[in-house]
mmCIF file of C-alpha atoms in Angstrom:
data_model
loop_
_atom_site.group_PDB
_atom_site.id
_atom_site.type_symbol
_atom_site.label_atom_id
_atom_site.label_comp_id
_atom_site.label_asym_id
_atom_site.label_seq_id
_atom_site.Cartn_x
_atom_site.Cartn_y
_atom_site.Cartn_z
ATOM 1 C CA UNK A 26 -26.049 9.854 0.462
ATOM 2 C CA UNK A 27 -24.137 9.199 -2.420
ATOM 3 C CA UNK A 28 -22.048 12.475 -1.686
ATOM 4 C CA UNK A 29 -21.003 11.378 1.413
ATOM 5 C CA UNK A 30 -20.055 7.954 0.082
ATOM 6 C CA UNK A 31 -18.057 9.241 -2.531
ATOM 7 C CA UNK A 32 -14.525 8.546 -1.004
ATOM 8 C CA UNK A 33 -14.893 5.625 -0.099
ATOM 9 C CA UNK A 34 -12.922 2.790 -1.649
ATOM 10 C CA UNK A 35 -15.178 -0.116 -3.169
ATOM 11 C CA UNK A 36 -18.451 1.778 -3.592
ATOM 12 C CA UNK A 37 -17.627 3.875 -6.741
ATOM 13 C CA UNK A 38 -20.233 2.144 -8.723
ATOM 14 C CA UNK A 39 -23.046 2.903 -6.313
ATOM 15 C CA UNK A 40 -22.011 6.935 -6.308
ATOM 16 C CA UNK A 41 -20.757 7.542 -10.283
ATOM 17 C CA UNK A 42 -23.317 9.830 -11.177
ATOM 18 C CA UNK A 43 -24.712 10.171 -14.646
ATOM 19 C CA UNK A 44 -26.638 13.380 -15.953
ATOM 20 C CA UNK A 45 -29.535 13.975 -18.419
ATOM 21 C CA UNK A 46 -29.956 17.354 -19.409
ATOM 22 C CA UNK A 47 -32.445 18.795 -21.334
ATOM 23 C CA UNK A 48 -32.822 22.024 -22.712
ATOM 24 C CA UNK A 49 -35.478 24.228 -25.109
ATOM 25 C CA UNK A 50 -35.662 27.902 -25.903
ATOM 26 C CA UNK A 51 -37.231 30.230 -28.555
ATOM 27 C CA UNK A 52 -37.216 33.745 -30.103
ATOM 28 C CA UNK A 53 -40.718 34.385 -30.319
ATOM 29 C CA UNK A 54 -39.687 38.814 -31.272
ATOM 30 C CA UNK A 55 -42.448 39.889 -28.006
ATOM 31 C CA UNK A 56 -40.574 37.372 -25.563
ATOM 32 C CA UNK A 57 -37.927 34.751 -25.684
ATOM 33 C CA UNK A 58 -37.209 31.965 -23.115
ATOM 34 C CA UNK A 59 -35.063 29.413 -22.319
ATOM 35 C CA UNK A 60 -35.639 26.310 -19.964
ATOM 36 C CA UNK A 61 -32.668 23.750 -18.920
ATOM 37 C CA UNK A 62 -33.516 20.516 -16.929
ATOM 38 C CA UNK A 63 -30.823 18.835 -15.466
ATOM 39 C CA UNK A 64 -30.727 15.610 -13.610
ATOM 40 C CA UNK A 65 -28.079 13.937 -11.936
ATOM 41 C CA UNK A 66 -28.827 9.872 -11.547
ATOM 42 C CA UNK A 67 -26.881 7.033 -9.763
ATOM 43 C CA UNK A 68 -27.654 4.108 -8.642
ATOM 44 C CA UNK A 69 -27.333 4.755 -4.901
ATOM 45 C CA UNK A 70 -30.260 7.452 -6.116
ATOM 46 C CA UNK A 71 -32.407 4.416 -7.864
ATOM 47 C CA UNK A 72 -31.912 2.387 -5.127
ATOM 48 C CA UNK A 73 -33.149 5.598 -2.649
ATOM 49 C CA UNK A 74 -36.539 5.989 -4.823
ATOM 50 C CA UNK A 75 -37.625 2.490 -4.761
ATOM 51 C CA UNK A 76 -37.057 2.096 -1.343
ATOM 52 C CA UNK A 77 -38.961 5.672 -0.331
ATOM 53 C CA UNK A 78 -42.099 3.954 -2.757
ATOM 54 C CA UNK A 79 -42.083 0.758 -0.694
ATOM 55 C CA UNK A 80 -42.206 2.416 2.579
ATOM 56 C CA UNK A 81 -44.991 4.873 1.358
ATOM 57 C CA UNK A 82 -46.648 1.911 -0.118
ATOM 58 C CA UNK A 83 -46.382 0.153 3.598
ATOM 59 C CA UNK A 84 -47.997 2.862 5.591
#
């Protein structure tokens, strides 16, 4: 939703998203690994969960 809202004018502070990322890896000489999380929140996207967990909560 907030994609498609992007453009318009006046609604920029519901769509600016804001990232967390995350990351961890290690050399462990058998194996090695490395895990990124990455999220992408705006408030259009808060606003989306708590409305999904008050419908589920309604049914």
């Amino acid at each position: 939703m907030a994609r498609w809202l992007a453009n318009v004018p006046g609604l920029d502070f519901l769509t600016k998203a804001y990232s967390v990322n995350g990351a961890t890896s290690a050399d462990l000489l058998a194996f090695n690994y490395h895990i990124q999380i990455g999220i992408n929140v705006s408030l259009l996207s808060i606003i989306g969960v708590a409305l999904a967990i008050w419908v589920y909560r309604k049914m």
